[in-house]
Coordinates of C-alpha atoms in Angstrom, one line a residue:
M2 CA -0.1 -44.1 6.1
G3 CA 0.2 -43.8 2.3
S4 CA -2.2 -46.7 1.8
Q5 CA -4.7 -45.1 4.2
E6 CA -4.5 -41.8 2.3
D7 CA -5.0 -43.7 -1.1
E8 CA -8.1 -45.5 0.4
R9 CA -9.6 -42.2 1.6
L10 CA -9.1 -40.6 -1.9
L11 CA -10.6 -43.7 -3.5
L12 CA -13.6 -43.5 -1.1
E13 CA -14.1 -39.8 -2.0
L14 CA -14.1 -40.7 -5.7
L15 CA -16.5 -43.6 -5.2
Q16 CA -18.9 -41.3 -3.4
G17 CA -19.1 -39.2 -6.6
N18 CA -16.9 -36.8 -8.4
G19 CA -19.6 -34.2 -8.1
E20 CA -18.6 -33.7 -4.4
L21 CA -14.9 -33.4 -5.2
Y22 CA -14.7 -31.9 -8.7
T23 CA -16.8 -29.4 -10.6
G24 CA -19.5 -30.9 -12.8
D25 CA -19.3 -28.3 -15.6
G26 CA -16.1 -29.6 -17.2
S27 CA -13.9 -26.9 -15.9
V28 CA -10.1 -27.5 -15.5
D29 CA -7.1 -25.8 -14.1
I30 CA -4.4 -24.0 -16.1
K31 CA -2.7 -27.3 -16.9
G32 CA -5.9 -28.9 -18.2
N33 CA -6.6 -31.1 -15.1
P34 CA -10.0 -31.4 -13.4
V35 CA -10.3 -28.8 -10.6
Q36 CA -11.3 -29.5 -7.0
K37 CA -14.3 -27.3 -6.0
S38 CA -13.0 -26.7 -2.5
K39 CA -9.7 -25.1 -3.7
T40 CA -10.6 -23.2 -6.8
G41 CA -13.2 -20.8 -8.2
N42 CA -16.2 -19.5 -6.4
W43 CA -15.9 -16.1 -4.5
R44 CA -12.2 -16.9 -3.6
A45 CA -11.3 -16.2 -7.2
C46 CA -13.5 -13.3 -7.9
P47 CA -11.7 -10.4 -6.1
F48 CA -8.9 -10.7 -8.6
I49 CA -11.4 -10.6 -11.6
L50 CA -13.4 -7.7 -10.1
G51 CA -10.2 -5.8 -9.3
T52 CA -9.1 -6.3 -12.9
E53 CA -12.4 -5.0 -14.3
C54 CA -12.5 -2.0 -12.0
C55 CA -8.9 -0.9 -12.9
E56 CA -9.3 -1.6 -16.5
R57 CA -12.6 0.4 -16.7
L58 CA -11.0 3.2 -14.7
A59 CA -8.2 3.2 -17.3
Y60 CA -10.6 3.1 -20.3
Y61 CA -12.9 5.9 -19.0
G62 CA -9.9 7.9 -17.8
I63 CA -9.1 8.2 -21.5
S64 CA -12.5 8.3 -23.1
I65 CA -14.6 10.6 -20.9
N66 CA -12.5 13.8 -21.5
L67 CA -11.0 12.8 -24.9
V68 CA -12.8 15.6 -26.7
S69 CA -11.0 18.2 -24.6
Y70 CA -7.6 16.8 -25.5
L71 CA -8.4 16.7 -29.3
T72 CA -9.7 20.2 -29.4
R73 CA -7.3 21.9 -26.9
T74 CA -4.1 20.1 -27.4
L75 CA -4.3 18.6 -30.9
H76 CA -6.2 21.7 -32.1
Q77 CA -9.0 19.8 -33.9
G78 CA -12.3 21.4 -34.7
N79 CA -15.4 20.4 -32.9
V80 CA -16.8 18.4 -35.8
S81 CA -13.5 16.6 -36.5
A82 CA -13.0 15.8 -32.8
A83 CA -16.6 14.5 -32.5
R84 CA -16.2 12.4 -35.7
N85 CA -12.9 10.8 -34.4
I86 CA -14.3 10.0 -31.0
S87 CA -17.5 8.4 -32.6
T88 CA -15.4 6.3 -35.0
W89 CA -13.1 5.2 -32.2
A90 CA -16.0 4.4 -29.8
G91 CA -17.7 2.4 -32.5
T92 CA -14.6 0.5 -33.0
C93 CA -14.4 -0.3 -29.3
F94 CA -17.8 -2.0 -29.6
L95 CA -16.9 -3.9 -32.8
T96 CA -13.5 -5.3 -31.8
P97 CA -15.1 -7.6 -29.2
L98 CA -16.3 -9.8 -32.0
I99 CA -12.6 -10.5 -32.8
G100 CA -11.7 -11.2 -29.2
A101 CA -14.8 -13.4 -28.7
V102 CA -14.1 -15.6 -31.7
L103 CA -10.5 -16.1 -30.6
A104 CA -11.5 -16.9 -27.1
D105 CA -14.3 -19.4 -28.0
S106 CA -12.3 -21.0 -30.9
Y107 CA -8.6 -21.2 -29.9
L108 CA -7.2 -19.2 -26.9
G109 CA -9.8 -19.6 -24.3
R110 CA -11.0 -16.6 -22.2
Y111 CA -8.0 -16.5 -19.8
W112 CA -5.3 -16.2 -22.5
T113 CA -7.5 -13.9 -24.6
I114 CA -7.8 -11.5 -21.7
A115 CA -4.0 -11.8 -20.9
V116 CA -3.0 -11.1 -24.6
F117 CA -5.4 -8.3 -25.2
S118 CA -4.8 -6.7 -21.8
T119 CA -1.1 -6.4 -22.8
I120 CA -2.1 -4.8 -26.1
H121 CA -4.4 -2.4 -24.1
F122 CA -1.6 -1.5 -21.8
I123 CA 0.8 -0.8 -24.7
G124 CA -1.8 1.5 -26.2
M125 CA -2.2 3.3 -22.9
C126 CA 1.6 3.9 -22.7
T127 CA 1.7 5.1 -26.3
L128 CA -1.0 7.6 -25.6
A129 CA 0.8 8.8 -22.4
L130 CA 4.0 9.3 -24.4
S131 CA 2.1 11.2 -27.1
A132 CA 0.8 13.6 -24.4
S133 CA 4.2 13.9 -22.6
V134 CA 6.9 14.1 -25.2
P135 CA 7.0 17.6 -26.8
A136 CA 7.8 16.3 -30.2
F137 CA 4.7 14.2 -30.2
K138 CA 2.2 17.2 -29.8
P139 CA 1.9 20.5 -31.6
P140 CA 3.0 23.7 -29.9
E141 CA 0.6 25.9 -27.9
C142 CA -1.7 28.4 -29.6
V143 CA -0.3 31.9 -30.1
D144 CA -3.2 34.3 -29.8
S145 CA -5.8 33.0 -32.1
F146 CA -3.4 30.9 -34.2
C147 CA -3.3 27.2 -33.3
P148 CA -0.9 25.1 -35.4
S149 CA -2.2 21.8 -36.5
A150 CA -0.7 18.5 -35.5
T151 CA 1.7 16.9 -38.0
P152 CA 0.9 13.5 -39.6
A153 CA 3.6 11.9 -37.3
Q154 CA 2.0 13.4 -34.2
Y155 CA -1.5 12.2 -35.3
G156 CA 0.1 8.9 -36.1
V157 CA 1.5 8.3 -32.5
F158 CA -1.7 9.5 -30.9
F159 CA -4.1 7.4 -33.0
L160 CA -1.8 4.4 -32.8
G161 CA -2.2 4.4 -29.0
L162 CA -5.9 5.1 -29.3
Y163 CA -6.6 2.2 -31.6
L164 CA -4.4 -0.2 -29.7
I165 CA -6.6 0.5 -26.8
A166 CA -9.7 -0.2 -29.0
L167 CA -8.1 -3.5 -30.1
G168 CA -7.2 -4.3 -26.5
T169 CA -10.6 -3.6 -25.1
G170 CA -12.0 -6.0 -27.8
G171 CA -10.4 -8.9 -26.1
I172 CA -11.4 -7.9 -22.6
K173 CA -15.0 -6.8 -22.8
P174 CA -16.5 -10.0 -24.1
C175 CA -14.4 -12.3 -21.9
V176 CA -14.0 -10.9 -18.4
S177 CA -17.7 -11.3 -17.3
P178 CA -18.0 -14.8 -18.8
F179 CA -14.6 -15.7 -17.2
G180 CA -15.8 -14.5 -13.8
A181 CA -19.1 -16.5 -14.2
D182 CA -16.9 -19.5 -15.1
Q183 CA -15.7 -19.6 -11.6
F184 CA -19.2 -20.9 -10.4
D185 CA -20.3 -24.4 -11.2
D186 CA -23.5 -24.5 -13.2
T187 CA -24.4 -27.9 -11.9
D188 CA -24.2 -26.8 -8.3
P189 CA -27.4 -25.0 -7.1
D190 CA -25.5 -23.0 -4.4
E191 CA -22.9 -21.8 -6.8
R192 CA -25.6 -20.9 -9.4
V193 CA -27.1 -18.5 -6.9
K194 CA -23.7 -16.9 -6.2
K195 CA -23.1 -16.5 -9.9
G196 CA -26.1 -14.2 -10.0
S197 CA -24.6 -12.1 -7.3
F198 CA -21.3 -12.0 -9.2
F199 CA -22.9 -10.2 -12.2
N200 CA -24.3 -7.6 -9.8
W201 CA -20.9 -6.9 -8.2
F202 CA -19.2 -7.1 -11.6
Y203 CA -21.3 -4.1 -12.9
F204 CA -20.7 -2.4 -9.5
S205 CA -17.0 -2.6 -10.1
I206 CA -17.4 -1.1 -13.5
N207 CA -19.1 1.9 -12.1
I208 CA -16.6 2.4 -9.3
G209 CA -14.0 2.7 -12.0
A210 CA -16.1 5.0 -14.0
L211 CA -16.8 7.2 -10.9
V212 CA -13.1 7.6 -10.1
A213 CA -12.3 8.3 -13.8
S214 CA -15.1 11.0 -14.2
T215 CA -14.0 12.8 -11.1
L216 CA -10.4 12.4 -10.1
I217 CA -8.8 11.6 -13.4
V218 CA -10.7 14.3 -15.3
W219 CA -9.7 16.8 -12.6
I220 CA -6.0 15.8 -13.0
Q221 CA -6.2 16.1 -16.8
E222 CA -7.7 19.6 -16.5
N223 CA -5.4 20.9 -13.8
A224 CA -2.1 18.8 -13.7
G225 CA -1.6 18.2 -17.4
W226 CA -2.4 15.5 -20.0
G227 CA 0.9 13.6 -19.5
L228 CA -0.1 12.7 -15.9
G229 CA -3.8 12.5 -16.9
F230 CA -3.0 9.8 -19.4
G231 CA -0.2 8.2 -17.4
I232 CA -2.3 7.4 -14.4
P233 CA -4.8 5.4 -16.4
A234 CA -1.8 3.4 -17.8
I235 CA -0.6 2.7 -14.3
F236 CA -4.1 1.4 -13.4
M237 CA -4.1 -0.8 -16.5
A238 CA -0.8 -2.3 -15.3
I239 CA -2.5 -2.9 -11.9
A240 CA -5.4 -4.6 -13.7
I241 CA -3.0 -7.0 -15.4
A242 CA -1.2 -7.7 -12.2
S243 CA -4.5 -8.4 -10.4
F244 CA -5.7 -10.7 -13.2
F245 CA -2.5 -12.9 -13.2
S246 CA -2.4 -13.0 -9.4
G247 CA -5.5 -15.1 -9.3
T248 CA -4.3 -17.8 -11.7
P249 CA -3.8 -20.7 -9.3
L250 CA -7.5 -20.2 -8.1
Y251 CA -9.2 -19.9 -11.5
R252 CA -11.4 -22.5 -13.2
F253 CA -10.9 -22.6 -17.0
Q254 CA -13.3 -23.8 -19.8
R255 CA -11.7 -25.3 -22.8
P256 CA -12.1 -23.5 -26.2
G257 CA -14.5 -25.5 -28.3
G258 CA -13.3 -24.6 -31.8
S259 CA -14.8 -22.0 -34.1
P260 CA -18.5 -21.4 -33.3
L261 CA -19.0 -19.7 -36.7
T262 CA -17.7 -22.9 -38.5
R263 CA -20.0 -25.1 -36.4
M264 CA -23.1 -22.9 -37.3
C265 CA -22.1 -23.0 -41.0
Q266 CA -21.8 -26.8 -40.8
V267 CA -25.4 -27.1 -39.5
A268 CA -26.7 -24.8 -42.2
V269 CA -24.9 -26.7 -45.0
A270 CA -25.7 -30.2 -43.6
S271 CA -29.4 -29.4 -43.2
F272 CA -29.6 -28.0 -46.7
R273 CA -27.9 -31.1 -48.2
K274 CA -30.5 -33.2 -46.4
C275 CA -33.5 -30.9 -47.0
K276 CA -35.4 -33.8 -48.8
L277 CA -35.1 -36.2 -45.8
E278 CA -37.7 -36.6 -43.1
V279 CA -36.9 -35.9 -39.5
P280 CA -37.8 -39.0 -37.4
Q281 CA -40.5 -38.6 -34.8
D282 CA -38.3 -40.2 -32.2
S283 CA -35.6 -37.6 -31.5
S284 CA -33.4 -40.3 -30.0
L285 CA -32.8 -41.5 -33.6
L286 CA -30.9 -38.2 -34.4
Y287 CA -27.2 -38.4 -34.4
E288 CA -25.4 -37.8 -31.0
I289 CA -22.2 -39.3 -29.8
Q290 CA -22.6 -41.8 -27.0
D291 CA -20.0 -40.5 -24.7
K292 CA -21.0 -38.6 -21.6
L293 CA -19.3 -35.5 -22.8
S294 CA -20.2 -33.5 -26.0
A295 CA -18.1 -33.8 -29.2
I296 CA -17.5 -30.1 -28.8
E297 CA -14.6 -29.4 -26.5
G298 CA -15.6 -27.6 -23.3
S299 CA -19.3 -28.0 -23.9
R300 CA -21.9 -30.2 -22.2
K301 CA -24.5 -32.0 -24.4
L302 CA -27.7 -30.1 -25.1
E303 CA -31.1 -31.6 -25.1
H304 CA -33.1 -31.8 -28.3
T305 CA -35.9 -29.2 -28.7
E306 CA -38.9 -29.4 -31.1
E307 CA -38.5 -25.8 -32.5
L308 CA -36.8 -25.1 -35.9
K309 CA -37.1 -28.8 -37.0
C310 CA -35.7 -27.9 -40.4
L311 CA -32.3 -27.6 -38.7
D312 CA -32.7 -31.1 -37.3
K313 CA -32.1 -32.5 -40.7
A314 CA -28.4 -31.9 -40.1
A315 CA -28.5 -34.6 -37.5
V316 CA -30.5 -37.2 -39.5
V317 CA -28.4 -40.3 -40.3
S318 CA -29.0 -41.0 -43.9
D319 CA -28.6 -44.3 -45.7
A320 CA -25.4 -42.9 -47.3
D321 CA -24.0 -42.2 -43.8
M322 CA -24.8 -45.7 -42.7
K323 CA -23.3 -47.3 -45.8
S324 CA -20.0 -45.3 -45.5
G325 CA -19.9 -45.7 -41.7
D326 CA -18.0 -42.4 -41.6
F327 CA -19.8 -40.0 -39.2
S328 CA -16.9 -37.6 -38.8
N329 CA -17.7 -35.2 -41.6
Q330 CA -19.6 -32.4 -39.9
W331 CA -20.5 -30.7 -43.1
R332 CA -22.7 -33.7 -43.8
L333 CA -23.7 -34.9 -40.3
C334 CA -23.9 -32.9 -37.1
T335 CA -24.7 -33.9 -33.5
V336 CA -27.8 -32.8 -31.8
T337 CA -25.7 -30.6 -29.5
Q338 CA -24.2 -28.8 -32.5
V339 CA -27.7 -28.3 -34.0
E340 CA -29.1 -27.0 -30.7
E341 CA -26.3 -24.4 -30.5
L342 CA -27.6 -22.7 -33.6
K343 CA -31.2 -23.1 -32.4
I344 CA -30.3 -21.3 -29.2
L345 CA -28.7 -18.4 -31.0
I346 CA -31.7 -18.0 -33.3
R347 CA -34.1 -18.1 -30.2
M348 CA -32.0 -15.5 -28.4
F349 CA -31.9 -13.1 -31.3
P350 CA -35.3 -11.3 -30.7
I351 CA -34.3 -10.8 -27.1
L352 CA -30.9 -9.6 -28.2
A353 CA -32.5 -7.1 -30.8
T354 CA -34.7 -5.5 -28.1
G355 CA -31.5 -4.3 -26.5
I356 CA -30.9 -2.0 -29.5
I357 CA -33.7 0.4 -28.4
F358 CA -32.5 0.3 -24.8
A359 CA -29.0 1.3 -25.9
A360 CA -30.5 4.1 -28.0
V361 CA -32.1 5.4 -24.9
F362 CA -28.9 5.1 -23.0
A363 CA -27.3 7.1 -25.8
Q364 CA -29.3 10.2 -25.0
G365 CA -26.7 11.5 -22.6
P366 CA -25.6 14.3 -24.8
L367 CA -29.2 15.6 -25.1
F368 CA -29.6 15.4 -21.3
V369 CA -26.4 17.6 -21.1
E370 CA -27.8 20.1 -23.8
Q371 CA -31.0 20.2 -21.7
G372 CA -29.0 21.0 -18.6
M373 CA -27.0 23.7 -20.3
V374 CA -30.2 25.8 -20.7
M375 CA -31.3 25.4 -17.1
D376 CA -30.1 27.3 -14.0
R377 CA -26.8 25.6 -13.0
K378 CA -26.0 27.6 -9.9
I379 CA -26.2 26.2 -6.4
G380 CA -25.3 29.3 -4.2
S381 CA -22.1 30.6 -5.7
F382 CA -21.1 27.4 -7.4
T383 CA -21.9 26.7 -11.0
I384 CA -22.6 23.0 -11.8
P385 CA -21.2 21.8 -15.1
A386 CA -24.1 20.1 -17.0
A387 CA -22.1 17.0 -17.8
S388 CA -21.3 16.4 -14.2
L389 CA -24.9 15.2 -13.5
F390 CA -23.8 11.9 -15.1
T391 CA -22.3 11.2 -11.7
F392 CA -25.9 10.7 -10.4
D393 CA -26.3 7.9 -13.0
I394 CA -23.2 6.2 -11.6
I395 CA -24.3 6.9 -8.0
S396 CA -27.6 5.3 -8.8
V397 CA -25.9 2.1 -10.0
I398 CA -23.6 2.0 -7.0
F399 CA -26.7 2.5 -4.7
W400 CA -29.0 -0.1 -6.5
V401 CA -26.5 -2.9 -6.9
P402 CA -26.3 -3.8 -3.1
I403 CA -30.0 -3.0 -2.6
Y404 CA -30.9 -5.4 -5.4
D405 CA -28.5 -8.1 -4.3
R406 CA -29.1 -8.0 -0.5
I407 CA -32.7 -6.8 -0.2
L408 CA -34.8 -7.2 -3.4
V409 CA -33.5 -10.7 -4.3
P410 CA -34.2 -12.3 -0.9
I411 CA -37.8 -10.7 -0.9
A412 CA -38.3 -11.8 -4.6
R413 CA -37.0 -15.3 -3.9
K414 CA -39.7 -15.8 -1.3
L415 CA -42.4 -14.6 -3.7
T416 CA -41.3 -16.3 -6.9
G417 CA -39.5 -19.4 -5.6
L418 CA -36.6 -18.6 -8.1
E419 CA -33.1 -19.1 -6.7
R420 CA -32.1 -15.7 -7.9
G421 CA -35.4 -13.9 -7.1
F422 CA -36.1 -12.8 -10.6
S423 CA -35.4 -14.7 -13.8
E424 CA -32.9 -13.0 -16.2
L425 CA -35.9 -12.2 -18.6
Q426 CA -37.9 -10.7 -15.8
R427 CA -35.0 -8.6 -14.6
M428 CA -34.3 -7.2 -18.2
G429 CA -38.0 -6.4 -18.6
I430 CA -38.1 -4.4 -15.4
G431 CA -35.1 -2.4 -16.7
L432 CA -36.7 -1.7 -20.0
F433 CA -39.9 -0.4 -18.2
I434 CA -37.8 1.8 -16.0
S435 CA -36.0 3.3 -19.0
I436 CA -39.5 4.4 -20.3
L437 CA -40.1 6.2 -17.0
A438 CA -36.7 7.9 -17.4
L439 CA -37.7 9.3 -20.8
V440 CA -41.1 10.4 -19.5
T441 CA -39.4 12.2 -16.6
A442 CA -37.0 14.0 -19.0
A443 CA -40.0 15.0 -21.1
V444 CA -41.9 16.4 -18.1
V445 CA -38.9 18.4 -17.0
E446 CA -38.5 19.8 -20.5
M447 CA -42.2 20.7 -20.7
R448 CA -41.9 22.7 -17.5
R449 CA -38.7 24.4 -18.7
L450 CA -40.4 25.5 -21.9
Q451 CA -43.4 26.7 -20.0
I452 CA -41.3 28.9 -17.8
A453 CA -39.4 30.2 -20.9
K454 CA -42.8 31.1 -22.6
E455 CA -44.1 32.8 -19.4
L456 CA -40.9 34.9 -19.1
G457 CA -40.7 35.7 -22.8
L458 CA -37.4 33.9 -23.3
T459 CA -38.6 31.8 -26.3
D460 CA -36.6 33.7 -28.8
E461 CA -33.5 34.1 -26.6
S462 CA -30.8 31.4 -26.4
V463 CA -30.4 31.7 -22.6
A464 CA -30.7 29.6 -19.6
V465 CA -34.2 29.4 -18.1
P466 CA -34.6 29.8 -14.3
I467 CA -35.4 26.2 -13.5
N468 CA -32.8 24.5 -11.4
I469 CA -30.7 21.8 -13.1
L470 CA -31.2 19.5 -10.1
W471 CA -34.7 18.7 -11.6
Q472 CA -32.7 16.6 -13.9
V473 CA -31.5 14.4 -11.1
P474 CA -34.5 12.0 -11.3
Q475 CA -34.0 11.1 -14.9
Y476 CA -30.3 10.2 -14.3
L477 CA -31.2 8.1 -11.3
L478 CA -33.9 6.2 -13.3
V479 CA -31.4 5.6 -16.1
G480 CA -28.9 4.2 -13.5
A481 CA -31.7 1.9 -12.0
A482 CA -32.6 0.7 -15.6
E483 CA -28.9 -0.2 -16.1
V484 CA -28.8 -2.3 -13.0
F485 CA -31.8 -4.3 -14.2
T486 CA -31.3 -4.5 -17.9
F487 CA -27.5 -4.5 -18.5
I488 CA -26.8 -6.8 -15.6
G489 CA -29.7 -9.0 -16.6
Q490 CA -28.2 -9.2 -20.1
F491 CA -24.9 -10.3 -18.6
E492 CA -26.7 -13.1 -16.8
F493 CA -28.9 -14.1 -19.7
F494 CA -26.3 -14.3 -22.4
Y495 CA -24.0 -16.3 -20.1
D496 CA -26.6 -18.7 -18.8
Q497 CA -28.6 -19.2 -22.1
S498 CA -25.7 -19.3 -24.6
P499 CA -24.1 -22.7 -25.4
D500 CA -21.0 -23.4 -23.3
A501 CA -18.6 -23.0 -26.2
M502 CA -20.1 -19.8 -27.4
R503 CA -20.3 -17.6 -24.3
S504 CA -17.7 -15.1 -25.4
L505 CA -19.4 -14.7 -28.8
C506 CA -22.8 -14.1 -27.3
S507 CA -21.4 -11.6 -24.9
A508 CA -19.8 -9.8 -27.9
L509 CA -23.1 -9.8 -29.7
S510 CA -24.8 -8.1 -26.8
L511 CA -22.0 -5.4 -27.0
L512 CA -22.7 -5.1 -30.7
M513 CA -26.3 -4.3 -29.9
I514 CA -25.0 -1.3 -27.8
S515 CA -23.1 -0.2 -30.8
L516 CA -26.2 -0.5 -33.1
G517 CA -28.2 1.3 -30.5
N518 CA -25.8 4.3 -30.7
Y519 CA -26.1 4.2 -34.5
L520 CA -29.9 4.0 -34.3
S521 CA -29.9 7.0 -32.0
S522 CA -28.0 8.9 -34.7
V523 CA -30.4 7.8 -37.4
I524 CA -33.5 8.8 -35.3
L525 CA -32.0 12.1 -34.6
T526 CA -31.2 12.8 -38.2
I527 CA -34.7 11.8 -39.4
V528 CA -36.4 13.8 -36.7
T529 CA -34.2 16.9 -37.6
A530 CA -35.0 16.6 -41.3
V531 CA -38.7 16.2 -40.8
T532 CA -39.3 18.8 -38.2
T533 CA -37.2 21.5 -39.9
A534 CA -39.0 21.1 -43.2
G535 CA -40.5 24.4 -44.5
G536 CA -38.2 26.6 -42.5
N537 CA -39.4 25.4 -39.1
P538 CA -36.9 25.5 -36.2
G539 CA -37.4 21.8 -35.5
W540 CA -37.6 20.0 -32.3
I541 CA -33.9 20.4 -31.4
P542 CA -32.7 23.7 -32.8
D543 CA -29.5 25.5 -31.5
N544 CA -31.8 27.6 -29.4
L545 CA -33.6 24.9 -27.4
N546 CA -36.1 27.5 -26.1
K547 CA -37.6 27.6 -29.5
G548 CA -37.6 23.9 -29.9
H549 CA -39.5 20.9 -28.5
L550 CA -37.0 18.6 -27.0
D551 CA -39.9 17.2 -24.9
Y552 CA -41.5 15.8 -28.1
Y553 CA -38.2 14.0 -28.9
F554 CA -38.1 12.4 -25.5
E555 CA -41.8 11.5 -25.9
L556 CA -41.1 9.9 -29.3
L557 CA -38.3 7.8 -27.7
A558 CA -40.6 6.9 -24.8
G559 CA -43.2 5.7 -27.4
L560 CA -40.6 3.6 -29.2
S561 CA -39.3 2.2 -26.0
F562 CA -42.9 1.2 -25.0
L563 CA -43.3 -0.6 -28.3
N564 CA -40.0 -2.3 -27.8
F565 CA -41.1 -3.3 -24.4
L566 CA -44.3 -5.0 -25.8
V567 CA -42.2 -6.8 -28.3
Y568 CA -39.8 -7.9 -25.6
V569 CA -42.7 -9.2 -23.4
F570 CA -44.1 -11.2 -26.4
Y571 CA -40.8 -13.0 -27.1
S572 CA -39.7 -13.4 -23.5
L573 CA -43.0 -15.2 -22.8
K574 CA -42.3 -17.5 -25.7
Y575 CA -38.7 -18.1 -24.9
K576 CA -37.6 -21.6 -23.9
T577 CA -34.6 -21.9 -21.7
K578 CA -31.6 -24.0 -22.6
K579 CA -31.3 -27.6 -21.2
A580 CA -27.9 -29.0 -20.8
S581 CA -26.7 -32.3 -19.4
S582 CA -24.8 -32.4 -16.1

């Protein structure tokens, strides 16, 4: 019986490893090749999606209502609280660069998520303790006197907060690429399923955000901050447990060494050989003869004709031939290593157009301010202006299954593409929808100002009798834009980035979101300075009835339209990555 089993296994191997093992170089946790029938695919994804849902619930459970804790419990002023939140939020989008470099260079995505999730959990517990232990928070206000928090109390609170920022820096750039790693790039069926994974990944994020913005916020406001911070910590523990539970089913990609070092090596080697001619025959450029790339965990990349100046790094010089030493990558790089840098450069214009989209997405506070000067009553119930963000989340939750189950099959028949739309087409549709969202917000504001003028309310800082539900379409459009653009970015930066740089490219897309938030602040500052010159109230005064918030939305819509044109130009020129099987 043993010999028959050996013969069967040998026959399967002779029929081709592609039928038995993955073709993208993935391994199990021990470093052995993985069988396609027993690992990865959708069987591994529930653990990853569960991890993301619980982690995002924990994160948003802290961040959404943080300003209330800073002002009411720690007795900070509005300006100080806003500044501390902005600094912390900015840090949360910068730390992914740390996690990405560690994941791609040394730890791999699995162990990076494991280590930084633990840090995230410790931060959550520290924050929960700071809100529960009386010694860690200042006493309650007495009449109008509110004692400030001591340095030690601030220390415990901010220690927890910035441990969370560090922890999320190892999770954000790694979870979506790790989930996509469960699908074999060389298998057409699994490539289609990978497109669906990104849809449900973003769906799980928004389920977590919905629970955090409703249930967790209500608990914080009504049952206390100790419980309000403690429950997110429990969900973070559930996230970690979910992640580790799927370990036997996961497929792993080996870390390929520092991508930053490899890019520097290409730049240095091409500069050293700047006087050499690049041969017309690209097969003469240096590449190892093995089937696998010299970069651990990466397939070989095919040579492209763009940016030929970088090809000089792969030119074998007479000195290289004489020495016979091809191991010094500061002097001679493989074609694959050169192509890594080319890909990153080609991706940069697409990456940069995400800054304006992120700036549009950062207009939430102005949407809230607009809602605060509208009629917020539905019968006897007064709707908090900020609660309309729920429609953004609902829109995402609605559009993800519609896109995945209805739009993609229809588009697949029309375009012949396995995912219905290409990643670039999907992102472009989202950018266009974001323009419509801003135009809608501007139209609502124009109508609000018209009513204010007709009723003589221009000089009064009061709500105008136009129902706040007129804002719902702009929130729904923003949610639809997210489904197309943000999920399209997940797909694009995973598929088009080099195998050994996927976490880094994911972190760079997060960096664009951070830059978009900063750009929004810069635009707002410039607009305020210009429009208030000469004693004018400006477009966005304290009394919005005297301002022109509609002009500001129109300005952003114009910038978004120009950004869309730039995006179309570069997306039409973009050449997709070609990797060996």
